[in-house]
Amino acid sequence: MEYKAQGRIVKGIGGLYFVSVSSCDEPEATGKLLPCRARGKFRHSNMTPLVGDTVEVVFNERTLTALNDEKKDEKNSASEIMISEIINRKNALIRPPLANLDYMFISMASASPAPILSTVDKLISIAEFNEIEPVIVIGKCELDKDISKEIFEIYKKAGFKVFTVSVYEDEGIDVLSEFVNSNLTGKIAAFAGASGVGKSSLMNKLFPHLRLDTGEISKKIERGKNTTRHVELFAHECRDGIGYIADTPGFSMLDFEHFDFFKKDDLPLTMREFNDYIGLCKYTKCTHTKEEGCAILDAVTRGDIAKSRHDSFLEMYDVLKNKPDWKK
Ligand SMILES: Nc1nc2c(ncn2[C@@H]2O[C@H](COP(=O)(O)OP(=O)(O)O)[C@@H](O)[C@H]2O)c(=O)[nH]1
Ligand SMILES: [Mg+2]
Ligand SMILES: [Zn+2]
C-alpha cells in the first residue's frame, strides 16, 4: 500500500528534507515531521526542492511503522520517503535559498546604525519583483523620533504598511504583533535588513520561542558560519492557524541585496507609487531618469513621490542599465 501526503519543507540538511505534513490519506502521518529525500527526477530538472516548498511525498506501510519506532533513525526512514512533486511554487530566492516567501519585513533603525534608504528600497524592489509583500519596520525608534516620523511618512505615502517600534522601550510591538497574528496564517515571512538594526531582538520579542542570538554574539556566529546557507522555518501560532517565520543563522539577510535578477525595464514596476504615472509621460520610451515631460519626475517635483525613493530608483537604474539583458 502506498500513501501520499502533502506538506511544507521546513528544513533541509545535506539532501535530507523535513516535511511538516498538513494532510495525508493516512491520519497517523498528519502533523508529523517526515524526513524525506528528493526523487531523482529533480536532480535532472533545474527545480530542486527548497525550504518553503509545498510538496507531495509518498511512502509505504513499512515506513509508517518505522516512523513510529523511536529507535529507528531519521536517515533510514528518509531513504523510504520520497518527495514526488513540488506544488505551485510562487517564487524562489537564491540567497537565502527559500521558496514561497509571502512577506518580507524590511527593517532599519532610526539610528545606530543610521538608516540607509537606498538599501531599504533595493530590498523593496526585490520583494515586489518576486511578488513578496514588503512591510516596513522602523526599529530603535526611541533613538530618533524625528527621523522615525520622517521615514514613516515616506513609506506610508508610497503605499506600504509601516510599523515604528522599539524593543527597548516596548513601543509599537503590540501593533506589529497584531498584524502578524492576523495576516500570517498559512504564510511565510522573513526579516530583512542590514546587520545590527535589531532584527533578531525584534523577532525574539514577537516570537519568544525563537531565542535568536543578538548583538555581538550573533555577529561572531554570522562570521563563523557564513558559508552554510542554512534556512529553517519556524511555526508561529497565529489567530486562525500557523504561519512560518524564516530564520537564517549563518548569513545576514542583507544578501537579499543582490538585486540584478531583473532588467532595467522591470525596475519602474517594482516602485509601487510610480504605477499611477506610468503611461502619462511625454515619451513612450521614457526612462523616468531625466526626460522633460516625465510624469514621474513631475510628481517628484510636486512632492507626490518622495525624492529619496526616486534617488534609489536612479541608483538601481544605473546598475541595471549596464547589465546584459538576461533573466534570472
Ligand atoms: N537602542 C536600541 N537598541 C536596540 C533595540 N533593539 C535591539 N537593539 C540593540 O541593537 C543591537 C543589534 O541587535 P540585533 O537584534 O542583533 O540586530 P540584527 O543584526 O539586525 O539581528 C543589539 O545590541 C541590541 O541590543 C532597540 O529597540 N533600541
Ligand atoms: Mg541577527
Ligand atoms: Zn517618465
mmCIF file of N, CA, C and O in Angstrom, residues 191-223:
data_model
loop_
_atom_site.group_PDB
_atom_site.id
_atom_site.type_symbol
_atom_site.label_atom_id
_atom_site.label_comp_id
_atom_site.label_asym_id
_atom_site.label_seq_id
_atom_site.Cartn_x
_atom_site.Cartn_y
_atom_site.Cartn_z
ATOM 1 N N PHE A 191 12.544 38.340 7.850
ATOM 2 C CA PHE A 191 13.002 39.682 8.203
ATOM 3 C C PHE A 191 14.279 39.967 7.433
ATOM 4 O O PHE A 191 15.190 39.147 7.411
ATOM 5 N N ALA A 192 14.321 41.133 6.784
ATOM 6 C CA ALA A 192 15.489 41.513 6.007
ATOM 7 C C ALA A 192 15.952 42.889 6.456
ATOM 8 O O ALA A 192 15.171 43.672 6.989
ATOM 9 N N GLY A 193 17.219 43.183 6.233
ATOM 10 C CA GLY A 193 17.739 44.490 6.617
ATOM 11 C C GLY A 193 19.177 44.362 7.067
ATOM 12 O O GLY A 193 19.636 43.263 7.382
ATOM 13 N N ALA A 194 19.870 45.490 7.118
ATOM 14 C CA ALA A 194 21.295 45.480 7.442
ATOM 15 C C ALA A 194 21.560 44.877 8.819
ATOM 16 O O ALA A 194 20.687 44.862 9.688
ATOM 17 N N SER A 195 22.763 44.413 8.998
ATOM 18 C CA SER A 195 23.191 43.836 10.262
ATOM 19 C C SER A 195 23.169 44.910 11.354
ATOM 20 O O SER A 195 23.553 46.046 11.116
ATOM 21 N N GLY A 196 22.669 44.560 12.529
ATOM 22 C CA GLY A 196 22.698 45.474 13.672
ATOM 23 C C GLY A 196 21.482 46.369 13.824
ATOM 24 O O GLY A 196 21.396 47.136 14.785
ATOM 25 N N VAL A 197 20.517 46.274 12.901
ATOM 26 C CA VAL A 197 19.338 47.153 13.008
ATOM 27 C C VAL A 197 18.341 46.670 14.066
ATOM 28 O O VAL A 197 17.429 47.399 14.437
ATOM 29 N N GLY A 198 18.527 45.440 14.531
ATOM 30 C CA GLY A 198 17.669 44.929 15.603
ATOM 31 C C GLY A 198 16.672 43.869 15.168
ATOM 32 O O GLY A 198 15.681 43.615 15.868
ATOM 33 N N LYS A 199 16.923 43.211 14.056
ATOM 34 C CA LYS A 199 16.002 42.180 13.555
ATOM 35 C C LYS A 199 15.825 41.034 14.551
ATOM 36 O O LYS A 199 14.699 40.667 14.887
ATOM 37 N N SER A 200 16.945 40.484 15.013
ATOM 38 C CA SER A 200 16.852 39.328 15.907
ATOM 39 C C SER A 200 16.189 39.700 17.225
ATOM 40 O O SER A 200 15.368 38.942 17.747
ATOM 41 N N SER A 201 16.514 40.885 17.752
ATOM 42 C CA SER A 201 15.900 41.335 19.006
ATOM 43 C C SER A 201 14.385 41.440 18.842
ATOM 44 O O SER A 201 13.622 41.018 19.716
ATOM 45 N N LEU A 202 13.957 41.984 17.702
ATOM 46 C CA LEU A 202 12.529 42.147 17.447
ATOM 47 C C LEU A 202 11.845 40.790 17.261
ATOM 48 O O LEU A 202 10.761 40.541 17.797
ATOM 49 N N MET A 203 12.498 39.896 16.530
ATOM 50 C CA MET A 203 11.918 38.561 16.317
ATOM 51 C C MET A 203 11.778 37.808 17.633
ATOM 52 O O MET A 203 10.785 37.124 17.859
ATOM 53 N N ASN A 204 12.769 37.960 18.512
ATOM 54 C CA ASN A 204 12.680 37.311 19.823
ATOM 55 C C ASN A 204 11.495 37.834 20.625
ATOM 56 O O ASN A 204 10.861 37.094 21.374
ATOM 57 N N LYS A 205 11.218 39.112 20.431
ATOM 58 C CA LYS A 205 10.105 39.740 21.144
ATOM 59 C C LYS A 205 8.768 39.238 20.575
ATOM 60 O O LYS A 205 7.836 38.913 21.307
ATOM 61 N N LEU A 206 8.695 39.163 19.238
ATOM 62 C CA LEU A 206 7.448 38.737 18.597
ATOM 63 C C LEU A 206 7.233 37.230 18.697
ATOM 64 O O LEU A 206 6.104 36.761 18.792
ATOM 65 N N PHE A 207 8.341 36.483 18.648
ATOM 66 C CA PHE A 207 8.270 35.016 18.647
ATOM 67 C C PHE A 207 9.210 34.486 19.723
ATOM 68 O O PHE A 207 10.310 34.017 19.409
ATOM 69 N N PRO A 208 8.795 34.534 20.992
ATOM 70 C CA PRO A 208 9.711 34.248 22.101
ATOM 71 C C PRO A 208 10.366 32.862 22.036
ATOM 72 O O PRO A 208 11.483 32.694 22.521
ATOM 73 N N HIS A 209 9.719 31.904 21.390
ATOM 74 C CA HIS A 209 10.321 30.567 21.346
ATOM 75 C C HIS A 209 11.533 30.501 20.425
ATOM 76 O O HIS A 209 12.262 29.527 20.409
ATOM 77 N N LEU A 210 11.764 31.551 19.625
ATOM 78 C CA LEU A 210 12.895 31.546 18.691
ATOM 79 C C LEU A 210 14.251 31.624 19.385
ATOM 80 O O LEU A 210 15.192 30.959 19.003
ATOM 81 N N ARG A 211 14.374 32.502 20.381
ATOM 82 C CA ARG A 211 15.645 32.682 21.117
ATOM 83 C C ARG A 211 16.851 32.865 20.197
ATOM 84 O O ARG A 211 17.850 32.139 20.272
ATOM 85 N N LEU A 212 16.790 33.827 19.312
ATOM 86 C CA LEU A 212 17.898 34.107 18.401
ATOM 87 C C LEU A 212 19.018 34.834 19.133
ATOM 88 O O LEU A 212 18.757 35.563 20.086
ATOM 89 N N ASP A 213 20.234 34.634 18.666
ATOM 90 C CA ASP A 213 21.368 35.381 19.216
ATOM 91 C C ASP A 213 21.313 36.813 18.707
ATOM 92 O O ASP A 213 20.971 37.055 17.560
ATOM 93 N N THR A 214 21.663 37.740 19.588
ATOM 94 C CA THR A 214 21.630 39.152 19.184
ATOM 95 C C THR A 214 22.963 39.828 19.486
ATOM 96 O O THR A 214 23.791 39.294 20.225
ATOM 97 N N GLY A 215 23.154 41.018 18.923
ATOM 98 C CA GLY A 215 24.320 41.848 19.222
ATOM 99 C C GLY A 215 25.626 41.192 18.814
ATOM 100 O O GLY A 215 25.711 40.542 17.776
ATOM 101 N N GLU A 216 26.637 41.372 19.647
ATOM 102 C CA GLU A 216 27.988 40.910 19.318
ATOM 103 C C GLU A 216 28.068 39.401 19.117
ATOM 104 O O GLU A 216 28.774 38.916 18.250
ATOM 105 N N ILE A 217 27.319 38.675 19.944
ATOM 106 C CA ILE A 217 27.356 37.212 19.840
ATOM 107 C C ILE A 217 26.914 36.778 18.446
ATOM 108 O O ILE A 217 27.551 35.958 17.795
ATOM 109 N N SER A 218 25.827 37.398 17.968
ATOM 110 C CA SER A 218 25.297 36.979 16.668
ATOM 111 C C SER A 218 26.270 37.346 15.550
ATOM 112 O O SER A 218 26.398 36.646 14.566
ATOM 113 N N LYS A 219 26.992 38.462 15.719
ATOM 114 C CA LYS A 219 27.980 38.854 14.703
ATOM 115 C C LYS A 219 29.053 37.789 14.560
ATOM 116 O O LYS A 219 29.464 37.440 13.465
ATOM 117 N N LYS A 220 29.515 37.292 15.734
ATOM 118 C CA LYS A 220 30.556 36.262 15.709
ATOM 119 C C LYS A 220 30.049 35.015 15.003
ATOM 120 O O LYS A 220 30.732 34.420 14.175
ATOM 121 N N ILE A 221 28.807 34.636 15.330
ATOM 122 C CA ILE A 221 28.255 33.424 14.730
ATOM 123 C C ILE A 221 28.094 33.600 13.227
ATOM 124 O O ILE A 221 28.425 32.717 12.443
ATOM 125 N N GLU A 222 27.623 34.785 12.826
ATOM 126 C CA GLU A 222 27.456 35.062 11.398
ATOM 127 C C GLU A 222 28.768 34.907 10.646
ATOM 128 O O GLU A 222 28.814 34.314 9.579
ATOM 129 N N ARG A 223 29.821 35.452 11.233
ATOM 130 C CA ARG A 223 31.125 35.349 10.571
ATOM 131 C C ARG A 223 31.574 33.903 10.456
ATOM 132 O O ARG A 223 32.081 33.481 9.430
#
